[in-house]
Tab-separated table of C-alpha atoms and ligand atoms in Angstrom:
chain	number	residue	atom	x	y	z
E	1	UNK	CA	-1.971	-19.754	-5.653
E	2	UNK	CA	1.859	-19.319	-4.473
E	3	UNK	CA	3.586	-16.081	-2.677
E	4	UNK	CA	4.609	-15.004	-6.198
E	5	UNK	CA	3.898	-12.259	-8.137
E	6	UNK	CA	0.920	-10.135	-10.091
E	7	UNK	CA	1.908	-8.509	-13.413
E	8	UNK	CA	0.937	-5.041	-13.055
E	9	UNK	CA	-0.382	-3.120	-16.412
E	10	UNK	CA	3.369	-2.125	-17.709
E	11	UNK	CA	4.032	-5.633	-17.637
E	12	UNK	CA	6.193	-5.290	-14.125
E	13	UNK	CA	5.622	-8.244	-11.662
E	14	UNK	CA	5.148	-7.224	-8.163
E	15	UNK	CA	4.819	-9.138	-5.005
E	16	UNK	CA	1.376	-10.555	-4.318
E	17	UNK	CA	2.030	-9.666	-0.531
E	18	UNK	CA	4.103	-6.679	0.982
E	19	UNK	CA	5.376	-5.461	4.090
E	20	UNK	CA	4.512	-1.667	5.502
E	21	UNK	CA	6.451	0.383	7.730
E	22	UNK	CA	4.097	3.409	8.708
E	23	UNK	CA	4.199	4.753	12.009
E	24	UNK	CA	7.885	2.844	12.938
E	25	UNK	CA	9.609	6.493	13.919
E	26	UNK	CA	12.260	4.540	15.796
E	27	UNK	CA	15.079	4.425	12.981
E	28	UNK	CA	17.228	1.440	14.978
E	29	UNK	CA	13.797	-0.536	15.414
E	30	UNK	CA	12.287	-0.132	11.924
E	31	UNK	CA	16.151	-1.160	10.163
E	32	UNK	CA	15.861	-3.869	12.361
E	33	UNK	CA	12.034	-5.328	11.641
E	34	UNK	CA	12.498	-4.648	7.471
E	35	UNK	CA	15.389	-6.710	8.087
E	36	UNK	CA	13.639	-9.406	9.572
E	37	UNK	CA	10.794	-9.078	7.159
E	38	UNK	CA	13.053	-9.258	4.301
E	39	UNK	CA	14.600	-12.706	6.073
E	40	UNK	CA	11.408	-13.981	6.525
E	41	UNK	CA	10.219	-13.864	2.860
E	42	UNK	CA	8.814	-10.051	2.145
E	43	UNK	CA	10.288	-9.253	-0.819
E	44	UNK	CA	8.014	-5.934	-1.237
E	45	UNK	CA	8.446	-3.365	0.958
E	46	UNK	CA	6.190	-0.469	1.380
E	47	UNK	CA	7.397	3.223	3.026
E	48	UNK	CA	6.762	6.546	2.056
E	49	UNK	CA	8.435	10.182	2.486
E	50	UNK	CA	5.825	10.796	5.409
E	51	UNK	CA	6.908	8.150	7.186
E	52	UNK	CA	10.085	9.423	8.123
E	53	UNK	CA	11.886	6.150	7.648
E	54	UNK	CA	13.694	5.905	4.173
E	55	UNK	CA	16.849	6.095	5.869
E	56	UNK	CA	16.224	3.353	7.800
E	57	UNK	CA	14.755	1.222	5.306
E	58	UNK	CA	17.678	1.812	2.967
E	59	UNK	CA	19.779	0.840	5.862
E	60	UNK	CA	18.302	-2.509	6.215
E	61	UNK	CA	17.734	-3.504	2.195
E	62	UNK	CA	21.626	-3.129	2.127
E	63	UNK	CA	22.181	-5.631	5.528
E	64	UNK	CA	19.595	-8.085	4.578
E	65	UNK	CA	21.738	-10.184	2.388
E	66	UNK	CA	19.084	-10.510	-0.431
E	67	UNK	CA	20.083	-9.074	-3.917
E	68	UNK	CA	18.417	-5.499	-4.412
E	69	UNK	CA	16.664	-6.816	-8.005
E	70	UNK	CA	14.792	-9.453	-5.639
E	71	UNK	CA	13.047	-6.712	-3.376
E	72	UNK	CA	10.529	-4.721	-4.697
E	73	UNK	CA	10.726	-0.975	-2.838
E	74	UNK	CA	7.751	1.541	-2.703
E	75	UNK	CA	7.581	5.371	-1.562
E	76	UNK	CA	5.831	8.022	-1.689
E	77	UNK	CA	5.314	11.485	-3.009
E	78	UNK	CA	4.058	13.638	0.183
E	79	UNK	CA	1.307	16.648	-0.225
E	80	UNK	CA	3.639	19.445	0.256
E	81	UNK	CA	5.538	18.048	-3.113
E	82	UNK	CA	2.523	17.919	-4.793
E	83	UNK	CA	3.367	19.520	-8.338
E	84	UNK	CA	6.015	19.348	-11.283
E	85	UNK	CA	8.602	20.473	-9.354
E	86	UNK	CA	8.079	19.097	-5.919
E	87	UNK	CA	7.795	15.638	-7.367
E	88	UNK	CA	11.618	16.074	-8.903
E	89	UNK	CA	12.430	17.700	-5.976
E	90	UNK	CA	10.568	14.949	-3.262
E	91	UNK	CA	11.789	11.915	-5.540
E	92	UNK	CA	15.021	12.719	-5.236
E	93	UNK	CA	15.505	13.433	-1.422
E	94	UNK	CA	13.746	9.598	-1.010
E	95	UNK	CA	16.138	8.220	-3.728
E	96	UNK	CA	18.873	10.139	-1.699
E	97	UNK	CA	17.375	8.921	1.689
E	98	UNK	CA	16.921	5.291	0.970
E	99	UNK	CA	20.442	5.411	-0.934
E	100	UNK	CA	19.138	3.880	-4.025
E	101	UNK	CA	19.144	4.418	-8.056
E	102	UNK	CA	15.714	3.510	-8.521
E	103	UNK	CA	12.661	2.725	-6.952
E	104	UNK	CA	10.434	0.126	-8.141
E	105	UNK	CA	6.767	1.514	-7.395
E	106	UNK	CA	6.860	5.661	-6.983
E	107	UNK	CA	2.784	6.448	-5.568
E	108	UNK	CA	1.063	9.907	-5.032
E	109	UNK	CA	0.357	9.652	-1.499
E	110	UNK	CA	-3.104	11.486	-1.257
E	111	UNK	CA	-5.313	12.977	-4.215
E	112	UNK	CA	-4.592	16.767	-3.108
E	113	UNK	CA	-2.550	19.523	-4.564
E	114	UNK	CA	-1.698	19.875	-8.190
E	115	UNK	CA	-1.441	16.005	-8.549
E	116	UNK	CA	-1.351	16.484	-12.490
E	117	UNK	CA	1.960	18.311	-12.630
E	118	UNK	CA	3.061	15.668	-10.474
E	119	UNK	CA	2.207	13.392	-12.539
E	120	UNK	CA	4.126	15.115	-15.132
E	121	UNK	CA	7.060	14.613	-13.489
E	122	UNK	CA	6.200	11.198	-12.756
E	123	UNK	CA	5.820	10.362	-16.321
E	124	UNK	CA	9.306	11.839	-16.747
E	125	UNK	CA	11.158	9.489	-13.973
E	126	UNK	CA	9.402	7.030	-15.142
E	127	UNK	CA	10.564	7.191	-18.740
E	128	UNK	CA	14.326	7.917	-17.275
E	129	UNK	CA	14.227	4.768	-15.724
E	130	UNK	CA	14.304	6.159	-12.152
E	131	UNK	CA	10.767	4.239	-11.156
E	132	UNK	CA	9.513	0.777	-12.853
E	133	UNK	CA	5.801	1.855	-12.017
E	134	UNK	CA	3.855	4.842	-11.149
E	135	UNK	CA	0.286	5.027	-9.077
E	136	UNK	CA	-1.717	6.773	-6.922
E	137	UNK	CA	-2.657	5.954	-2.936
E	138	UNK	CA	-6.029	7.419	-1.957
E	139	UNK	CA	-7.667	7.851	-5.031
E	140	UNK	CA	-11.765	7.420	-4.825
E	141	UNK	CA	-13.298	6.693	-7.955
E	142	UNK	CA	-14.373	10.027	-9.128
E	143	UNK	CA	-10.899	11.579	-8.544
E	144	UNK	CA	-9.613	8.611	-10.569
E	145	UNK	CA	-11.756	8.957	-13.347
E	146	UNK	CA	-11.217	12.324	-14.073
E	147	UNK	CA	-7.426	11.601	-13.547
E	148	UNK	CA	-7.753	8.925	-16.246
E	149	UNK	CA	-9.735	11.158	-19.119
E	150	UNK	CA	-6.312	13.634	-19.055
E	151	UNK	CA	-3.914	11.255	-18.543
E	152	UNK	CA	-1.766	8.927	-20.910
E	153	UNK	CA	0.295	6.811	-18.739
E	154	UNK	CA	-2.085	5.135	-16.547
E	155	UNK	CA	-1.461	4.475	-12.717
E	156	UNK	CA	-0.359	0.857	-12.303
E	157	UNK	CA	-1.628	1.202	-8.892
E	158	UNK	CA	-4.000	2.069	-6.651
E	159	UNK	CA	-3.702	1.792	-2.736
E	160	UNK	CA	-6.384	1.941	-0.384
E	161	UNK	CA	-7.898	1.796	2.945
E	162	UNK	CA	-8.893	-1.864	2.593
E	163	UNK	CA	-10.096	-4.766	5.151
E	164	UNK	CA	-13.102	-7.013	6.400
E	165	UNK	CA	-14.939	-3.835	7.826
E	166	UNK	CA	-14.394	-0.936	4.749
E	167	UNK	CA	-14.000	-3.888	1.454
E	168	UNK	CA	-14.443	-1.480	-0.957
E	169	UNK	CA	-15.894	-3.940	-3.944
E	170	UNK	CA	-17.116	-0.964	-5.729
E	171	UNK	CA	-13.399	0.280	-6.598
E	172	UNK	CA	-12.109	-2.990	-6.653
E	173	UNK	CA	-13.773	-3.705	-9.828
E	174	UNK	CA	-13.530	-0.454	-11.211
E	175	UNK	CA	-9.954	-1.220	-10.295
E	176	UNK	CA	-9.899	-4.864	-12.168
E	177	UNK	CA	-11.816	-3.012	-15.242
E	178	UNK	CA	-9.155	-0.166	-15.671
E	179	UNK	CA	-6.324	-2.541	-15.536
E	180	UNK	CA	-4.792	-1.131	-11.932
E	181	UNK	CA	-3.544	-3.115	-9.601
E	182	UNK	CA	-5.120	-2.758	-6.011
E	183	UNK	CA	-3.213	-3.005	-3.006
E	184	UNK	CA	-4.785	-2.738	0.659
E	185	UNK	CA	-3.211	-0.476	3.626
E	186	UNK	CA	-4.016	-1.488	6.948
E	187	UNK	CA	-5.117	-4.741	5.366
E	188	UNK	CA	-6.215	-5.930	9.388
E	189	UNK	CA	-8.030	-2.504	10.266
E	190	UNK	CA	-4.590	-1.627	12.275
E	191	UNK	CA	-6.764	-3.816	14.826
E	192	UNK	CA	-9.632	-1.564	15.056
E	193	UNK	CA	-13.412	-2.887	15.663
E	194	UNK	CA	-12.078	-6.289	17.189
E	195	UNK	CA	-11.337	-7.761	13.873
E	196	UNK	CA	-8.880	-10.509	15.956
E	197	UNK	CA	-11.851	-11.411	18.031
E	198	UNK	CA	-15.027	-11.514	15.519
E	199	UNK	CA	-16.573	-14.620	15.409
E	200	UNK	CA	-17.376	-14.945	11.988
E	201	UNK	CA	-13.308	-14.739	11.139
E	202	UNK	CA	-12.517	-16.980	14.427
E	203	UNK	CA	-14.728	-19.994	13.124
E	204	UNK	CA	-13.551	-19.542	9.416
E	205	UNK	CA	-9.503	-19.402	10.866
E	206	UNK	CA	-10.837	-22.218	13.154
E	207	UNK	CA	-11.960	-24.205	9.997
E	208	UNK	CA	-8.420	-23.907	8.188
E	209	UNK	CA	-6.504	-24.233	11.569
E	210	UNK	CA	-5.123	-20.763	10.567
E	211	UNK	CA	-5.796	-17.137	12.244
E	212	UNK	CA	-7.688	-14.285	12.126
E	213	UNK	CA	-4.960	-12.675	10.409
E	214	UNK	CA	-4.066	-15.155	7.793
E	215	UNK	CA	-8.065	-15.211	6.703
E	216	UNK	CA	-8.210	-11.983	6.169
E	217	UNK	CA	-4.949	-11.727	4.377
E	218	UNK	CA	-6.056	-14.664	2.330
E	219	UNK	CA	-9.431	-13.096	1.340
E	220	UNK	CA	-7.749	-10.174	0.412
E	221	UNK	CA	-5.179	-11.908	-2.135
E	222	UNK	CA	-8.767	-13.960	-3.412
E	223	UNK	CA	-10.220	-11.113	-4.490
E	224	UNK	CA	-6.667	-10.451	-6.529
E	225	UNK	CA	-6.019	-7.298	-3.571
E	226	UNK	CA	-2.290	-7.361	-2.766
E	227	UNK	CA	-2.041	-6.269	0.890
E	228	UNK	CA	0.388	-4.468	2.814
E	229	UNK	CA	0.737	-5.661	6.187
E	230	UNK	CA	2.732	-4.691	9.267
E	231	UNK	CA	4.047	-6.265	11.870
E	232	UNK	CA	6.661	-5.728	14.409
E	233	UNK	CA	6.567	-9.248	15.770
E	234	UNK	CA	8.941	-11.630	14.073
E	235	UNK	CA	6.455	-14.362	14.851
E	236	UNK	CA	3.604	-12.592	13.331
E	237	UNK	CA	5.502	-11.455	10.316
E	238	UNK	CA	5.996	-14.696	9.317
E	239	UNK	CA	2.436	-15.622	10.251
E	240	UNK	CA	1.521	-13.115	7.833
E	241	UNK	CA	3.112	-14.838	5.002
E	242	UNK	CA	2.111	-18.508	5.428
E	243	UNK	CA	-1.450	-17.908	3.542
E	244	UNK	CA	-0.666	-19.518	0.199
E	245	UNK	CA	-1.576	-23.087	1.471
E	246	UNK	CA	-5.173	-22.832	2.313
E	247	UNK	CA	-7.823	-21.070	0.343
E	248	UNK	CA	-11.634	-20.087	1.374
E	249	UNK	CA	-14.830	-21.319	-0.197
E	250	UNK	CA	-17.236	-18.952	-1.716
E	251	UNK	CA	-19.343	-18.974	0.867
E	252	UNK	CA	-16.600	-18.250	3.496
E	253	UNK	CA	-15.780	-15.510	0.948
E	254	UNK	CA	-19.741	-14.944	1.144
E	255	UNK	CA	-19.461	-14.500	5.083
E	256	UNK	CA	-16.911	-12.070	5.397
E	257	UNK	CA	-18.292	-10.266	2.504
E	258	UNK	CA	-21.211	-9.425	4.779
E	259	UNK	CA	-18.776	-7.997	7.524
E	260	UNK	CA	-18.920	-5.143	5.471
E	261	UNK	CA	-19.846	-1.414	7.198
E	262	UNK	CA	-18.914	0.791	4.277
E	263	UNK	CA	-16.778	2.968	6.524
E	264	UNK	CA	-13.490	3.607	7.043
E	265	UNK	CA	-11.801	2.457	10.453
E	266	UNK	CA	-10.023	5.765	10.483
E	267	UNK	CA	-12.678	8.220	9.302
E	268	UNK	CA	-13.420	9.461	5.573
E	269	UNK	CA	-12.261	12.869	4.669
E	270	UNK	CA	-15.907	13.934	3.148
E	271	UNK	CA	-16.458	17.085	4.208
E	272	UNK	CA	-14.515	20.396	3.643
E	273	UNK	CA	-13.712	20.784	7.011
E	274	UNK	CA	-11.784	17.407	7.493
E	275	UNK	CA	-9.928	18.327	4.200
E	276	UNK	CA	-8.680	21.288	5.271
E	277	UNK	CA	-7.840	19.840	8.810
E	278	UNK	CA	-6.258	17.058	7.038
E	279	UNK	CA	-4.226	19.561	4.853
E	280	UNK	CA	-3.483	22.251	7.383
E	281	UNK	CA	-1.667	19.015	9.409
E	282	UNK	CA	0.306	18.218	6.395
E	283	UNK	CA	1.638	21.210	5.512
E	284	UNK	CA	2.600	21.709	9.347
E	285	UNK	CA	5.636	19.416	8.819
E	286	UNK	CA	8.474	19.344	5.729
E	287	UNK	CA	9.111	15.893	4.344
P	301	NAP	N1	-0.888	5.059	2.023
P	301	NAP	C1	-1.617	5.210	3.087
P	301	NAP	O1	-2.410	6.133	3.149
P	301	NAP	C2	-1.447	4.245	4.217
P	301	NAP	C3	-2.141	4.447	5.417
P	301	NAP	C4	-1.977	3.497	6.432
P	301	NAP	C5	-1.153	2.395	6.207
P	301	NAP	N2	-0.463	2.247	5.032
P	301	NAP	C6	0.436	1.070	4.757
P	301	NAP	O2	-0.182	-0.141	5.197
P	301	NAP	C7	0.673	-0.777	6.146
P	301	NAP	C8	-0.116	-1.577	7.162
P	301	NAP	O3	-1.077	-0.765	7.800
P	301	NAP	P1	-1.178	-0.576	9.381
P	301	NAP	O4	0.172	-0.684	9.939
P	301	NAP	O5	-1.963	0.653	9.629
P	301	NAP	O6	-2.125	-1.750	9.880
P	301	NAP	P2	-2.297	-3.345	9.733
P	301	NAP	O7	-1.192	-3.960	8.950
P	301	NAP	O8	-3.695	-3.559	9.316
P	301	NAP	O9	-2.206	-3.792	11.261
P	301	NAP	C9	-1.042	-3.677	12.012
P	301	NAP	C10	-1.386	-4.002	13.452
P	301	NAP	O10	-1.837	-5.344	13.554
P	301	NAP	C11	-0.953	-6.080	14.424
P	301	NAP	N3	-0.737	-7.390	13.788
P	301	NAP	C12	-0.058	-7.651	12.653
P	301	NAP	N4	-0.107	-8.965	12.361
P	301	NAP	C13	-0.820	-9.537	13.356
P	301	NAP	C14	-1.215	-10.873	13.605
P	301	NAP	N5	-0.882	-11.874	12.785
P	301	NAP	N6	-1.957	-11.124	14.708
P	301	NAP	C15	-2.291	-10.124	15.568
P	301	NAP	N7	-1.944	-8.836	15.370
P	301	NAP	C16	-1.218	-8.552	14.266
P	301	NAP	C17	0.298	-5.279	14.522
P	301	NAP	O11	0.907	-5.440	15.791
P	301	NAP	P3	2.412	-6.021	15.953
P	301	NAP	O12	3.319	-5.081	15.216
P	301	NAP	O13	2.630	-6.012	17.416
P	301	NAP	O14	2.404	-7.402	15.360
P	301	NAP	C18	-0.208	-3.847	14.362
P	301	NAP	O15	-0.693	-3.360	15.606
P	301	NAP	C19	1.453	0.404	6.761
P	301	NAP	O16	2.581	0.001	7.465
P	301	NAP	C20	1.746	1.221	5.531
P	301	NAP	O17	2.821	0.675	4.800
P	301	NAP	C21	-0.612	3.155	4.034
């Protein structure tokens, strides 16, 4: 397997790795880091309207010295553009922001508000030639399958919470079944529950002389997961990237397969009270 490309369901190729920006608020910093990414082989490149950082990573795709048509660029629609018209409305203001003509992946961030008009609008962009792909970010199961029954166009995508703690095998082959692509965020739990020090990853990135990162990035890309991975460390970054020479046995995939909790690192949004929390904080801010 080589750091090349899956073909998602429109036929589009898209890198089988990516790079994420959330939570780098510091415009000079972040231009500088996608830069480096780009240099160090990240050719996808994952930010969103919420993040606050288009400008910044439009900044950097035109200093990094590799052709636009080589990088692949993701963003996202945020919940207060939610509908028909906020979805023209948000696209545009990210186009604008990350001073671009297209985008090549264009993802509803989370599976509230009136995510079928949206869509709608989606579907138009999409047929303009504005976006090569459309998805969804966030979407369980039953959200997706009722999304699917009233849909034509189908997401190409689906990103979710995804790592050795919360694996998620149950959507991942609902995922493989429906023909959508599924791509991890916070691919190494953001460092939560020790993942760099458990010692069932340590001996496995012992075995391969690799580390604790790079296994778990690898085990994502073996179950055909494309992960989106941040760094800020220029060491690391490329770290991150140097997993297509090794490969794990099944019963190393076996092993971390029963690292498994079936919880999120960051807490589920299952009650009515965290969704309205969740939504009351969203609306608090204009993207
Ligand atoms: N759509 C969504 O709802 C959503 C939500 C969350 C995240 N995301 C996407 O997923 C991307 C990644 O998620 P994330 O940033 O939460 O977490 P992550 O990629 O799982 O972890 C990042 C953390 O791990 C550290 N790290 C990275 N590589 C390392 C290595 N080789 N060894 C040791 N530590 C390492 C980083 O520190 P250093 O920077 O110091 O290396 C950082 O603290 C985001 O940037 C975003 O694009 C999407």
């Amino acid at each position: 397997m080589n750091n090349d490309f899956v073909t998602l369901n429109n036929g589009v190729t898209m890198p089988r790795i990516g790079y994420g920006v959330f939570r780098m608020t510091d415009a000079a910093a972040c231009e500088e880091a996608v830069v480096q990414a780009i240099q160090s082989g990240y050719r996808l490149i994952d930010t969103a309207a919420a993040y606050e950082n288009e400008e910044a990573v439009g900044r950097a795709i035109r200093r990094c010295g590799v052709p636009r048509e080589e990088l692949f660029i993701t963003t996202k629609l945020w919940v207060t553009d939610t509908s028909y018209e906020g979805a023209k409305r948000g696209f545009a203001r990210s186009l604008e922001r990350l001073g671009l003509d297209h985008v090549d992946l264009y993802l509803i961030h989370q599976p509230y508000h009136d995510y079928y008009g949206a869509w709608r609008a989606m579907e138009e962009l999409y047929a303009e030639g504005k976006v090569r792909a459309i998805g969804v970010d966030n979407f369980t199961q039953d959200r997706l399958a009722d999304f699917l029954f009233w849909n034509k166009v189908k997401p190409a995508v689906n990103l979710l919470e995804c790592n050795a703690f919360f694996q998620r095998e149950n959507e991942r082959t609902y995922l493989e079944r429906e023909g959508i692509q599924m791509q991890a965020w916070s691919p190494l739990a953001a460092g939560q529950g020790k993942l760099f020090e458990n010692e069932t990853l340590c001996a496995i990135a012992n075995a391969h002389s690799k580390s604790v990162a790079q296994v778990v990035l690898r085990w994502l890309v073996q179950r055909n997961i494309v992960p989106l991975v941040k760094s800020a460390n220029p060491q690391r970054m490329k770290e991150n990237l140097d997993i297509f020479d090794f490969a794990l046995t099944d019963a190393e995939m076996q092993q971390i397969a029963a690292l498994d909790t079936g919880h999120s690192c960051f807490g589920s949004r299952d009650t009515a009270e965290k969704v309205h929390a969740f939504l009351d904080a969203a609306c608090s801010y204009q993207v």
